[in-house]
Every structure is written in structure tokens, then in C-alpha cells.
PDB file of C-alpha atoms in Angstrom:
ATOM      1  CA  MET A  15    -145.000 -12.685 -48.974  1.00  0.00           C
ATOM      2  CA  SER A  16    -148.542 -11.707 -49.809  1.00  0.00           C
ATOM      3  CA  SER A  17    -150.432 -10.189 -46.887  1.00  0.00           C
ATOM      4  CA  SER A  18    -153.740 -11.550 -48.146  1.00  0.00           C
ATOM      5  CA  THR A  19    -155.437 -14.643 -46.811  1.00  0.00           C
ATOM      6  CA  PRO A  20    -155.862 -17.456 -49.375  1.00  0.00           C
ATOM      7  CA  SER A  21    -159.320 -17.572 -50.894  1.00  0.00           C
ATOM      8  CA  ALA A  22    -161.778 -19.921 -49.226  1.00  0.00           C
ATOM      9  CA  SER A  23    -163.787 -20.282 -52.435  1.00  0.00           C
ATOM     10  CA  GLN A  24    -162.143 -23.683 -52.603  1.00  0.00           C
ATOM     11  CA  GLY A  25    -159.734 -24.773 -49.925  1.00  0.00           C
ATOM     12  CA  TRP A  26    -159.607 -27.764 -47.586  1.00  0.00           C
ATOM     13  CA  ASP A  27    -158.585 -27.957 -43.948  1.00  0.00           C
ATOM     14  CA  THR A  28    -157.880 -31.673 -43.627  1.00  0.00           C
ATOM     15  CA  HIS A  29    -157.030 -31.784 -39.919  1.00  0.00           C
ATOM     16  CA  CYS A  30    -159.335 -30.130 -37.399  1.00  0.00           C
ATOM     17  CA  HIS A  31    -161.278 -31.216 -34.337  1.00  0.00           C
ATOM     18  CA  VAL A  32    -164.561 -30.555 -32.568  1.00  0.00           C
ATOM     19  CA  PHE A  33    -165.211 -31.033 -28.850  1.00  0.00           C
ATOM     20  CA  ASP A  34    -168.252 -31.129 -26.594  1.00  0.00           C
ATOM     21  CA  PRO A  35    -167.461 -32.657 -23.186  1.00  0.00           C
ATOM     22  CA  VAL A  36    -171.065 -32.296 -21.995  1.00  0.00           C
ATOM     23  CA  LYS A  37    -172.964 -33.841 -24.890  1.00  0.00           C
ATOM     24  CA  HIS A  38    -170.133 -36.194 -25.853  1.00  0.00           C
ATOM     25  CA  PRO A  39    -168.170 -36.936 -22.649  1.00  0.00           C
ATOM     26  CA  TYR A  40    -164.481 -37.702 -22.825  1.00  0.00           C
ATOM     27  CA  ILE A  41    -162.966 -41.055 -22.015  1.00  0.00           C
ATOM     28  CA  PRO A  42    -161.826 -41.660 -18.423  1.00  0.00           C
ATOM     29  CA  HIS A  43    -158.304 -40.420 -17.714  1.00  0.00           C
ATOM     30  CA  THR A  44    -158.167 -38.424 -20.938  1.00  0.00           C
ATOM     31  CA  PRO A  45    -154.683 -36.902 -21.370  1.00  0.00           C
ATOM     32  CA  TYR A  46    -156.274 -33.540 -22.180  1.00  0.00           C
ATOM     33  CA  ALA A  47    -159.766 -32.089 -21.892  1.00  0.00           C
ATOM     34  CA  PRO A  48    -160.441 -29.266 -24.362  1.00  0.00           C
ATOM     35  CA  PRO A  49    -163.368 -26.876 -23.972  1.00  0.00           C
ATOM     36  CA  ARG A  50    -166.382 -27.038 -26.271  1.00  0.00           C
ATOM     37  CA  ARG A  51    -165.685 -26.133 -29.880  1.00  0.00           C
ATOM     38  CA  THR A  52    -168.287 -26.683 -32.609  1.00  0.00           C
ATOM     39  CA  ALA A  53    -168.415 -26.972 -36.374  1.00  0.00           C
ATOM     40  CA  GLU A  54    -169.837 -23.459 -36.410  1.00  0.00           C
ATOM     41  CA  ASP A  55    -166.825 -22.204 -34.447  1.00  0.00           C
ATOM     42  CA  LEU A  56    -164.573 -23.983 -36.926  1.00  0.00           C
ATOM     43  CA  MET A  57    -166.177 -22.352 -39.958  1.00  0.00           C
ATOM     44  CA  SER A  58    -165.773 -18.946 -38.321  1.00  0.00           C
ATOM     45  CA  ALA A  59    -162.137 -19.522 -37.372  1.00  0.00           C
ATOM     46  CA  ILE A  60    -160.605 -21.131 -40.462  1.00  0.00           C
ATOM     47  CA  PRO A  61    -160.615 -19.531 -43.948  1.00  0.00           C
ATOM     48  CA  ALA A  62    -161.439 -22.703 -45.857  1.00  0.00           C
ATOM     49  CA  SER A  63    -164.607 -23.972 -47.489  1.00  0.00           C
ATOM     50  CA  ASN A  64    -164.248 -27.653 -46.742  1.00  0.00           C
ATOM     51  CA  PHE A  65    -163.165 -29.566 -43.666  1.00  0.00           C
ATOM     52  CA  VAL A  66    -162.098 -33.014 -42.490  1.00  0.00           C
ATOM     53  CA  ILE A  67    -163.080 -33.606 -38.859  1.00  0.00           C
ATOM     54  CA  VAL A  68    -160.459 -35.803 -37.210  1.00  0.00           C
ATOM     55  CA  MET A  69    -161.288 -37.754 -34.068  1.00  0.00           C
ATOM     56  CA  SER A  70    -158.890 -37.189 -31.187  1.00  0.00           C
ATOM     57  CA  VAL A  71    -157.912 -39.157 -28.102  1.00  0.00           C
ATOM     58  CA  PRO A  72    -160.473 -37.705 -25.618  1.00  0.00           C
ATOM     59  CA  GLU A  73    -163.330 -38.961 -27.810  1.00  0.00           C
ATOM     60  CA  GLY A  74    -162.317 -42.589 -27.593  1.00  0.00           C
ATOM     61  CA  THR A  75    -164.003 -44.563 -30.379  1.00  0.00           C
ATOM     62  CA  SER A  76    -167.450 -42.966 -30.403  1.00  0.00           C
ATOM     63  CA  THR A  77    -168.061 -41.515 -33.864  1.00  0.00           C
ATOM     64  CA  ALA A  78    -171.296 -39.700 -32.949  1.00  0.00           C
ATOM     65  CA  HIS A  79    -169.866 -36.200 -32.550  1.00  0.00           C
ATOM     66  CA  THR A  80    -167.828 -36.458 -35.742  1.00  0.00           C
ATOM     67  CA  LEU A  81    -170.919 -37.429 -37.718  1.00  0.00           C
ATOM     68  CA  GLU A  82    -172.864 -34.538 -36.181  1.00  0.00           C
ATOM     69  CA  ALA A  83    -170.132 -32.105 -37.184  1.00  0.00           C
ATOM     70  CA  ILE A  84    -170.021 -33.442 -40.747  1.00  0.00           C
ATOM     71  CA  ALA A  85    -173.789 -32.992 -41.003  1.00  0.00           C
ATOM     72  CA  SER A  86    -173.500 -29.420 -39.695  1.00  0.00           C
ATOM     73  CA  LEU A  87    -170.864 -28.584 -42.286  1.00  0.00           C
ATOM     74  CA  GLN A  88    -172.920 -30.066 -45.078  1.00  0.00           C
ATOM     75  CA  SER A  89    -176.027 -28.199 -43.912  1.00  0.00           C
ATOM     76  CA  ALA A  90    -174.001 -24.982 -44.196  1.00  0.00           C
ATOM     77  CA  GLY A  91    -173.164 -25.754 -47.810  1.00  0.00           C
ATOM     78  CA  ARG A  92    -169.641 -26.972 -47.095  1.00  0.00           C
ATOM     79  CA  LYS A  93    -168.013 -30.286 -47.911  1.00  0.00           C
ATOM     80  CA  GLY A  94    -167.617 -32.165 -44.656  1.00  0.00           C
ATOM     81  CA  ARG A  95    -165.613 -35.358 -44.260  1.00  0.00           C
ATOM     82  CA  GLY A  96    -164.424 -37.397 -41.308  1.00  0.00           C
ATOM     83  CA  THR A  97    -161.475 -39.401 -40.053  1.00  0.00           C
ATOM     84  CA  VAL A  98    -162.536 -41.772 -37.291  1.00  0.00           C
ATOM     85  CA  VAL A  99    -160.918 -43.892 -34.608  1.00  0.00           C
ATOM     86  CA  MET A 100    -162.478 -47.347 -34.404  1.00  0.00           C
ATOM     87  CA  ASP A 101    -162.067 -50.585 -32.530  1.00  0.00           C
ATOM     88  CA  PRO A 102    -161.237 -53.286 -35.100  1.00  0.00           C
ATOM     89  CA  ILE A 103    -164.138 -55.429 -33.892  1.00  0.00           C
ATOM     90  CA  ARG A 104    -166.543 -52.705 -35.090  1.00  0.00           C
ATOM     91  CA  MET A 105    -164.984 -52.516 -38.545  1.00  0.00           C
ATOM     92  CA  VAL A 106    -167.563 -54.743 -40.203  1.00  0.00           C
ATOM     93  CA  PRO A 107    -168.870 -53.991 -43.715  1.00  0.00           C
ATOM     94  CA  GLY A 108    -172.266 -52.672 -42.641  1.00  0.00           C
ATOM     95  CA  GLU A 109    -170.835 -50.202 -40.119  1.00  0.00           C
ATOM     96  CA  LEU A 110    -168.094 -49.012 -42.465  1.00  0.00           C
ATOM     97  CA  GLN A 111    -170.599 -48.471 -45.264  1.00  0.00           C
ATOM     98  CA  ARG A 112    -172.864 -46.510 -42.894  1.00  0.00           C
ATOM     99  CA  LEU A 113    -169.978 -44.253 -41.920  1.00  0.00           C
ATOM    100  CA  HIS A 114    -168.930 -43.855 -45.545  1.00  0.00           C
ATOM    101  CA  HIS A 115    -172.435 -42.728 -46.492  1.00  0.00           C
ATOM    102  CA  ALA A 116    -172.262 -40.148 -43.665  1.00  0.00           C
ATOM    103  CA  GLY A 117    -169.010 -38.696 -45.015  1.00  0.00           C
ATOM    104  CA  VAL A 118    -166.198 -40.630 -43.334  1.00  0.00           C
ATOM    105  CA  ARG A 119    -163.221 -41.290 -45.607  1.00  0.00           C
ATOM    106  CA  SER A 120    -160.421 -42.591 -43.384  1.00  0.00           C
ATOM    107  CA  VAL A 121    -159.654 -44.395 -40.164  1.00  0.00           C
ATOM    108  CA  ARG A 122    -157.063 -43.066 -37.732  1.00  0.00           C
ATOM    109  CA  ILE A 123    -154.363 -44.886 -35.797  1.00  0.00           C
ATOM    110  CA  HIS A 124    -152.956 -42.823 -32.923  1.00  0.00           C
ATOM    111  CA  THR A 125    -149.821 -43.624 -30.961  1.00  0.00           C
ATOM    112  CA  LEU A 126    -151.303 -42.257 -27.745  1.00  0.00           C
ATOM    113  CA  ARG A 127    -153.655 -45.226 -27.931  1.00  0.00           C
ATOM    114  CA  ILE A 128    -151.405 -48.056 -29.094  1.00  0.00           C
ATOM    115  CA  GLY A 129    -147.780 -46.918 -29.034  1.00  0.00           C
ATOM    116  CA  GLU A 130    -145.274 -47.325 -31.867  1.00  0.00           C
ATOM    117  CA  ASP A 131    -144.351 -51.003 -31.837  1.00  0.00           C
ATOM    118  CA  VAL A 132    -143.664 -51.610 -35.525  1.00  0.00           C
ATOM    119  CA  GLU A 133    -144.818 -55.236 -35.528  1.00  0.00           C
ATOM    120  CA  VAL A 134    -148.100 -54.269 -33.870  1.00  0.00           C
ATOM    121  CA  LEU A 135    -148.573 -51.493 -36.420  1.00  0.00           C
ATOM    122  CA  LYS A 136    -147.844 -53.807 -39.349  1.00  0.00           C
ATOM    123  CA  THR A 137    -150.570 -56.161 -38.164  1.00  0.00           C
ATOM    124  CA  LEU A 138    -152.973 -53.293 -37.542  1.00  0.00           C
ATOM    125  CA  PHE A 139    -152.327 -51.726 -40.960  1.00  0.00           C
ATOM    126  CA  LYS A 140    -152.917 -55.065 -42.687  1.00  0.00           C
ATOM    127  CA  ASP A 141    -156.083 -55.863 -40.740  1.00  0.00           C
ATOM    128  CA  THR A 142    -157.503 -52.366 -41.211  1.00  0.00           C
ATOM    129  CA  ALA A 143    -156.768 -52.320 -44.942  1.00  0.00           C
ATOM    130  CA  ARG A 144    -158.428 -55.698 -45.458  1.00  0.00           C
ATOM    131  CA  ARG A 145    -161.514 -54.713 -43.488  1.00  0.00           C
ATOM    132  CA  ILE A 146    -161.883 -51.547 -45.564  1.00  0.00           C
ATOM    133  CA  ASP A 147    -161.469 -53.529 -48.769  1.00  0.00           C
ATOM    134  CA  ALA A 148    -164.045 -56.102 -47.633  1.00  0.00           C
ATOM    135  CA  ALA A 149    -166.567 -53.273 -47.197  1.00  0.00           C
ATOM    136  CA  GLY A 150    -166.113 -52.231 -50.819  1.00  0.00           C
ATOM    137  CA  ILE A 151    -165.093 -48.666 -49.965  1.00  0.00           C
ATOM    138  CA  GLN A 152    -161.965 -46.624 -50.570  1.00  0.00           C
ATOM    139  CA  TRP A 153    -160.691 -45.165 -47.321  1.00  0.00           C
ATOM    140  CA  GLY A 154    -157.244 -44.042 -46.313  1.00  0.00           C
ATOM    141  CA  ILE A 155    -155.398 -45.176 -43.218  1.00  0.00           C
ATOM    142  CA  ASP A 156    -154.426 -42.070 -41.256  1.00  0.00           C
ATOM    143  CA  ALA A 157    -151.810 -42.165 -38.506  1.00  0.00           C
ATOM    144  CA  GLN A 158    -149.796 -39.944 -36.217  1.00  0.00           C
ATOM    145  CA  LEU A 159    -146.423 -41.671 -36.023  1.00  0.00           C
ATOM    146  CA  SER A 160    -142.783 -40.679 -35.788  1.00  0.00           C
ATOM    147  CA  LEU A 161    -140.603 -40.367 -38.872  1.00  0.00           C
ATOM    148  CA  LYS A 162    -138.604 -43.431 -37.823  1.00  0.00           C
ATOM    149  CA  THR A 163    -141.751 -45.537 -37.461  1.00  0.00           C
ATOM    150  CA  TRP A 164    -143.178 -44.405 -40.811  1.00  0.00           C
ATOM    151  CA  SER A 165    -139.888 -45.388 -42.430  1.00  0.00           C
ATOM    152  CA  ALA A 166    -140.015 -48.876 -40.923  1.00  0.00           C
ATOM    153  CA  LEU A 167    -143.511 -49.356 -42.367  1.00  0.00           C
ATOM    154  CA  VAL A 168    -142.579 -48.553 -45.992  1.00  0.00           C
ATOM    155  CA  PRO A 169    -142.528 -52.212 -47.180  1.00  0.00           C
ATOM    156  CA  THR A 170    -145.879 -52.934 -45.515  1.00  0.00           C
ATOM    157  CA  MET A 171    -147.528 -49.852 -47.003  1.00  0.00           C
ATOM    158  CA  THR A 172    -146.125 -50.563 -50.454  1.00  0.00           C
ATOM    159  CA  LYS A 173    -147.426 -54.130 -50.416  1.00  0.00           C
ATOM    160  CA  LEU A 174    -150.896 -53.127 -49.188  1.00  0.00           C
ATOM    161  CA  HIS A 175    -151.147 -50.480 -51.893  1.00  0.00           C
ATOM    162  CA  GLU A 176    -150.152 -53.003 -54.546  1.00  0.00           C
ATOM    163  CA  GLU A 177    -152.621 -55.603 -53.264  1.00  0.00           C
ATOM    164  CA  LEU A 178    -155.597 -53.456 -52.225  1.00  0.00           C
ATOM    165  CA  GLY A 179    -154.957 -49.914 -53.437  1.00  0.00           C
ATOM    166  CA  THR A 180    -154.657 -48.674 -49.840  1.00  0.00           C
ATOM    167  CA  VAL A 181    -153.373 -45.130 -49.347  1.00  0.00           C
ATOM    168  CA  PHE A 182    -151.835 -43.773 -46.160  1.00  0.00           C
ATOM    169  CA  VAL A 183    -152.234 -40.311 -44.652  1.00  0.00           C
ATOM    170  CA  VAL A 184    -149.493 -38.837 -42.468  1.00  0.00           C
ATOM    171  CA  ASP A 185    -150.518 -36.527 -39.638  1.00  0.00           C
ATOM    172  CA  HIS A 186    -148.381 -33.523 -38.719  1.00  0.00           C
ATOM    173  CA  ILE A 187    -145.589 -33.727 -41.296  1.00  0.00           C
ATOM    174  CA  PHE A 188    -144.232 -37.046 -39.922  1.00  0.00           C
ATOM    175  CA  CYS A 189    -143.965 -35.458 -36.426  1.00  0.00           C
ATOM    176  CA  CYS A 190    -140.679 -34.020 -37.703  1.00  0.00           C
ATOM    177  CA  SER A 191    -138.711 -31.190 -36.192  1.00  0.00           C
ATOM    178  CA  PRO A 192    -137.263 -28.382 -38.321  1.00  0.00           C
ATOM    179  CA  ASN A 193    -133.910 -30.183 -38.034  1.00  0.00           C
ATOM    180  CA  ASP A 194    -135.198 -33.031 -40.216  1.00  0.00           C
ATOM    181  CA  ALA A 195    -135.080 -30.991 -43.427  1.00  0.00           C
ATOM    182  CA  ASP A 196    -132.076 -32.972 -44.714  1.00  0.00           C
ATOM    183  CA  ASN A 197    -132.918 -36.287 -43.056  1.00  0.00           C
ATOM    184  CA  PRO A 198    -132.210 -39.115 -45.556  1.00  0.00           C
ATOM    185  CA  VAL A 199    -134.969 -41.202 -43.952  1.00  0.00           C
ATOM    186  CA  LEU A 200    -137.427 -39.033 -45.885  1.00  0.00           C
ATOM    187  CA  ASP A 201    -136.204 -40.299 -49.263  1.00  0.00           C
ATOM    188  CA  ASP A 202    -138.174 -43.558 -49.309  1.00  0.00           C
ATOM    189  CA  LEU A 203    -141.253 -41.859 -47.864  1.00  0.00           C
ATOM    190  CA  LEU A 204    -141.240 -39.129 -50.497  1.00  0.00           C
ATOM    191  CA  ASP A 205    -141.035 -41.868 -53.108  1.00  0.00           C
ATOM    192  CA  LEU A 206    -144.348 -43.177 -51.736  1.00  0.00           C
ATOM    193  CA  VAL A 207    -145.781 -39.666 -52.090  1.00  0.00           C
ATOM    194  CA  ARG A 208    -144.707 -39.500 -55.728  1.00  0.00           C
ATOM    195  CA  ARG A 209    -146.264 -42.925 -56.383  1.00  0.00           C
ATOM    196  CA  GLY A 210    -149.634 -41.970 -54.879  1.00  0.00           C
ATOM    197  CA  ILE A 211    -149.291 -44.341 -51.931  1.00  0.00           C
ATOM    198  CA  MET A 212    -148.950 -41.643 -49.280  1.00  0.00           C
ATOM    199  CA  TYR A 213    -150.401 -38.215 -48.495  1.00  0.00           C
ATOM    200  CA  VAL A 214    -148.750 -35.876 -45.978  1.00  0.00           C
ATOM    201  CA  LYS A 215    -150.534 -33.214 -43.938  1.00  0.00           C
ATOM    202  CA  LEU A 216    -148.673 -29.932 -43.572  1.00  0.00           C
ATOM    203  CA  SER A 217    -150.157 -29.560 -40.112  1.00  0.00           C
ATOM    204  CA  GLY A 218    -149.014 -29.186 -36.531  1.00  0.00           C
ATOM    205  CA  LEU A 219    -146.053 -27.002 -37.511  1.00  0.00           C
ATOM    206  CA  ASP A 220    -146.334 -24.803 -34.435  1.00  0.00           C
ATOM    207  CA  ARG A 221    -146.635 -27.850 -32.196  1.00  0.00           C
ATOM    208  CA  TYR A 222    -143.443 -29.464 -33.488  1.00  0.00           C
ATOM    209  CA  SER A 223    -141.348 -26.330 -34.019  1.00  0.00           C
ATOM    210  CA  ALA A 224    -139.816 -26.430 -30.507  1.00  0.00           C
ATOM    211  CA  GLY A 225    -140.870 -22.846 -29.966  1.00  0.00           C
ATOM    212  CA  LYS A 226    -139.291 -21.574 -33.184  1.00  0.00           C
ATOM    213  CA  GLY A 227    -142.578 -20.984 -35.019  1.00  0.00           C
ATOM    214  CA  PHE A 228    -143.832 -22.512 -38.242  1.00  0.00           C
ATOM    215  CA  GLN A 229    -141.356 -20.517 -40.360  1.00  0.00           C
ATOM    216  CA  ALA A 230    -138.597 -22.772 -39.005  1.00  0.00           C
ATOM    217  CA  PHE A 231    -140.075 -25.525 -41.157  1.00  0.00           C
ATOM    218  CA  GLY A 232    -139.324 -23.606 -44.368  1.00  0.00           C
ATOM    219  CA  PRO A 233    -136.524 -25.910 -45.623  1.00  0.00           C
ATOM    220  CA  LEU A 234    -138.463 -29.083 -44.796  1.00  0.00           C
ATOM    221  CA  VAL A 235    -141.682 -27.830 -46.386  1.00  0.00           C
ATOM    222  CA  ARG A 236    -139.737 -26.822 -49.511  1.00  0.00           C
ATOM    223  CA  ARG A 237    -138.283 -30.313 -49.715  1.00  0.00           C
ATOM    224  CA  LEU A 238    -141.723 -31.890 -49.465  1.00  0.00           C
ATOM    225  CA  VAL A 239    -143.337 -29.530 -51.965  1.00  0.00           C
ATOM    226  CA  SER A 240    -140.471 -29.949 -54.432  1.00  0.00           C
ATOM    227  CA  ALA A 241    -140.646 -33.753 -54.282  1.00  0.00           C
ATOM    228  CA  ASP A 242    -143.691 -33.877 -56.572  1.00  0.00           C
ATOM    229  CA  ARG A 243    -144.526 -30.206 -57.228  1.00  0.00           C
ATOM    230  CA  GLY A 244    -147.086 -30.232 -54.418  1.00  0.00           C
ATOM    231  CA  GLY A 245    -148.520 -33.647 -55.187  1.00  0.00           C
ATOM    232  CA  GLY A 246    -149.659 -35.683 -52.192  1.00  0.00           C
ATOM    233  CA  LEU A 247    -149.586 -32.777 -49.722  1.00  0.00           C
ATOM    234  CA  LEU A 248    -152.517 -31.430 -47.703  1.00  0.00           C
ATOM    235  CA  PHE A 249    -153.144 -28.400 -45.515  1.00  0.00           C
ATOM    236  CA  GLY A 250    -154.297 -29.018 -41.947  1.00  0.00           C
ATOM    237  CA  SER A 251    -154.838 -26.329 -39.321  1.00  0.00           C
ATOM    238  CA  ASP A 252    -154.930 -28.626 -36.257  1.00  0.00           C
ATOM    239  CA  TRP A 253    -157.641 -26.268 -34.950  1.00  0.00           C
ATOM    240  CA  PRO A 254    -158.496 -25.576 -32.118  1.00  0.00           C
ATOM    241  CA  HIS A 255    -154.839 -26.123 -31.186  1.00  0.00           C
ATOM    242  CA  VAL A 256    -155.002 -28.208 -28.034  1.00  0.00           C
ATOM    243  CA  VAL A 257    -152.078 -27.934 -25.627  1.00  0.00           C
ATOM    244  CA  MET A 258    -151.068 -31.485 -24.764  1.00  0.00           C
ATOM    245  CA  GLY A 259    -150.886 -32.402 -21.101  1.00  0.00           C
ATOM    246  CA  GLN A 260    -152.229 -29.096 -19.837  1.00  0.00           C
ATOM    247  CA  GLY A 261    -155.852 -29.747 -19.037  1.00  0.00           C
ATOM    248  CA  GLY A 262    -158.173 -27.812 -21.291  1.00  0.00           C
ATOM    249  CA  GLN A 263    -155.828 -25.149 -22.562  1.00  0.00           C
ATOM    250  CA  LEU A 264    -155.764 -24.063 -26.198  1.00  0.00           C
ATOM    251  CA  SER A 265    -152.906 -22.231 -27.854  1.00  0.00           C
ATOM    252  CA  GLU A 266    -153.162 -19.192 -30.106  1.00  0.00           C
ATOM    253  CA  VAL A 267    -152.112 -19.935 -33.685  1.00  0.00           C
ATOM    254  CA  ASP A 268    -152.279 -17.491 -36.589  1.00  0.00           C
ATOM    255  CA  THR A 269    -153.802 -19.769 -39.214  1.00  0.00           C
ATOM    256  CA  ALA A 270    -153.862 -17.059 -41.875  1.00  0.00           C
ATOM    257  CA  ALA A 271    -150.112 -16.519 -41.449  1.00  0.00           C
ATOM    258  CA  HIS A 272    -149.559 -20.284 -41.588  1.00  0.00           C
ATOM    259  CA  LEU A 273    -151.452 -20.412 -44.880  1.00  0.00           C
ATOM    260  CA  ARG A 274    -149.548 -17.476 -46.353  1.00  0.00           C
ATOM    261  CA  PHE A 275    -146.274 -19.183 -45.424  1.00  0.00           C
ATOM    262  CA  LEU A 276    -147.286 -22.408 -47.171  1.00  0.00           C
ATOM    263  CA  GLN A 277    -148.617 -20.518 -50.172  1.00  0.00           C
ATOM    264  CA  GLU A 278    -145.339 -18.638 -50.592  1.00  0.00           C
ATOM    265  CA  VAL A 279    -143.274 -21.831 -50.435  1.00  0.00           C
ATOM    266  CA  CYS A 280    -145.558 -23.522 -52.966  1.00  0.00           C
ATOM    267  CA  GLU A 281    -145.567 -20.569 -55.347  1.00  0.00           C
ATOM    268  CA  ASN A 282    -141.773 -20.452 -55.259  1.00  0.00           C
ATOM    269  CA  VAL A 283    -141.782 -24.070 -56.432  1.00  0.00           C
ATOM    270  CA  GLY A 284    -144.431 -23.245 -59.035  1.00  0.00           C
ATOM    271  CA  GLU A 285    -146.169 -25.692 -61.385  1.00  0.00           C
ATOM    272  CA  GLY A 286    -149.511 -25.316 -59.627  1.00  0.00           C
ATOM    273  CA  ALA A 287    -148.178 -26.595 -56.301  1.00  0.00           C
ATOM    274  CA  TRP A 288    -150.357 -24.342 -54.147  1.00  0.00           C
ATOM    275  CA  GLN A 289    -153.567 -25.298 -55.928  1.00  0.00           C
ATOM    276  CA  LYS A 290    -152.745 -28.940 -55.241  1.00  0.00           C
ATOM    277  CA  VAL A 291    -151.947 -28.407 -51.552  1.00  0.00           C
ATOM    278  CA  TRP A 292    -154.874 -26.076 -50.838  1.00  0.00           C
ATOM    279  CA  ASN A 293    -157.540 -27.896 -52.805  1.00  0.00           C
ATOM    280  CA  ASP A 294    -156.908 -30.492 -55.483  1.00  0.00           C
ATOM    281  CA  ASN A 295    -155.175 -33.223 -53.481  1.00  0.00           C
ATOM    282  CA  ALA A 296    -157.894 -33.170 -50.824  1.00  0.00           C
ATOM    283  CA  GLU A 297    -160.630 -33.196 -53.467  1.00  0.00           C
ATOM    284  CA  THR A 298    -159.147 -36.449 -54.747  1.00  0.00           C
ATOM    285  CA  LEU A 299    -158.428 -38.094 -51.398  1.00  0.00           C
ATOM    286  CA  TYR A 300    -161.713 -37.182 -49.712  1.00  0.00           C
ATOM    287  CA  ALA A 301    -164.049 -37.520 -52.716  1.00  0.00           C
TER     288      ALA A 301
END
């Protein structure tokens, strides 16, 4: 494996967070309360040029901090984009167009907020997709769901893509464990990746490795990369690496090593896979 860090002359980190509990207070009873981390901290910590700020549970549905962070990134000469959490009642054309102009490109559905009832999610996916379409914009629907739940939603996602062109973005590699490398449930989902219906973030590997480290995901990552020679896959750091359920703790993650691991897997597959994962897929999705 190369010991060098991938060049940030391009490069997208599609899953990172910012926090400021003083200026942007957290929701009551937040399940975790991270310390302040800014867009400037992010640019110093992660060797990428471009970033997608993803709203997290403590922020509720206020988009103000995300928009501030996007503006800070853009002022620094970076491409800044956002993934927001919204109440459906606020998803009216004027508000969605305002957010789009500011750099938002997707809306996030998080199981810590709504659970994983498949029928509820089907309704929410349909309603969200139609509201985005009514605003005349092209946003993805981003979600952090289990592999089983994603699989149950395949018919709904396929139909919405056929009707409206909706694309879906998977947080944290389907919340898989390393043991899912040969899981047949992935077959239908990887077909959606090949058809341009779904994007998958190679993020959260340390979080879901059950203490084994991101290298334990080697077989699963190879399966995903090989499915379409890197098509439909995205890098996400999950910075600043919040520890769930432990107050404001952050974990130490070697992002450069994570990147080198992904780069090696992609280069073993070949056919430009790493360029797609590190840059090109995100350039398309977050244009």
C-alpha cells in the first residue's frame, strides 16, 4: 500500500459534520453533544478539497449552521455542499429553492428520528421525492438505514427513480458489518448502484467494524467497488467522529490511512475506480 496521502487537488469528503452548541444550540435530550468543530477545523483535518456538510441529530431541523459552513467553505475556495434534515411541512418550493441556491443538494432521513418502519419510510420517500420534484430541483434522498431496510425499499426506490429521476444516497455502507461481505441481500441494491439509482458512501467503517478496524471491511469494499468499477461510490470521513451515547466524546480516526486503504482496493480493481470514488461520482451527484 502506498504510504502517501491521496492528493486533495480534487477529492470530495461527502459525509462530515460541524457543531457549535453555543451559537447553534442542540435539541433537548440530544443523544450526544459534540464539542464545537468548525468548517475551518474540517479543512485542516481532512485532506480533501471539497466537502458535503451533513446535518446530524443534535441539530434538529435548523439548517442555519449548515448554510454557514457551506459559505465558509466556498469563501475558502472550496466546493461546499449540504445535506439537510427537514420537517416535511417546510419542504415547499420556495424554501427548497433557497436552500439549493445556498448549496444544499440532498435531504436526509435518519432512523434516530423516525425509526425503521418500512411502510412509514415508503410514504416518507414518496412524499419527499415529490416535494423535491415540485420545486424543480434535483436533490438526492440520503438516509442512514440498515441493510435489511434498504433491501425492503428497493421497489419503492426503483419506481420513484423511473417516475421522477430520484436518486438515493446510502450513509455508512448500509450500516453493514464486515460479516456482510457475502450477504445476498446486497445483490438487488448493487443493481440499483449500477443503474444510477443509488449512491453508497464508504463511510463510518471504524464505527461499524465492531472494534476490528476499517481493514476488516476489505472484502465488502472490494465487492462494492467491483460491482460497477467504482461507479456510484463516495468517500465520507464521518469527521469529527462522534462517539454515540457518550456525551461529547470524539474518537480518533486515521483518515489518511482510511483513504489509503480505499485507494488500494480501488486500484486493485482498476478501470479508474479510485478517481470515481474520490472525485468523479461526487462531482456528478453534488453538481
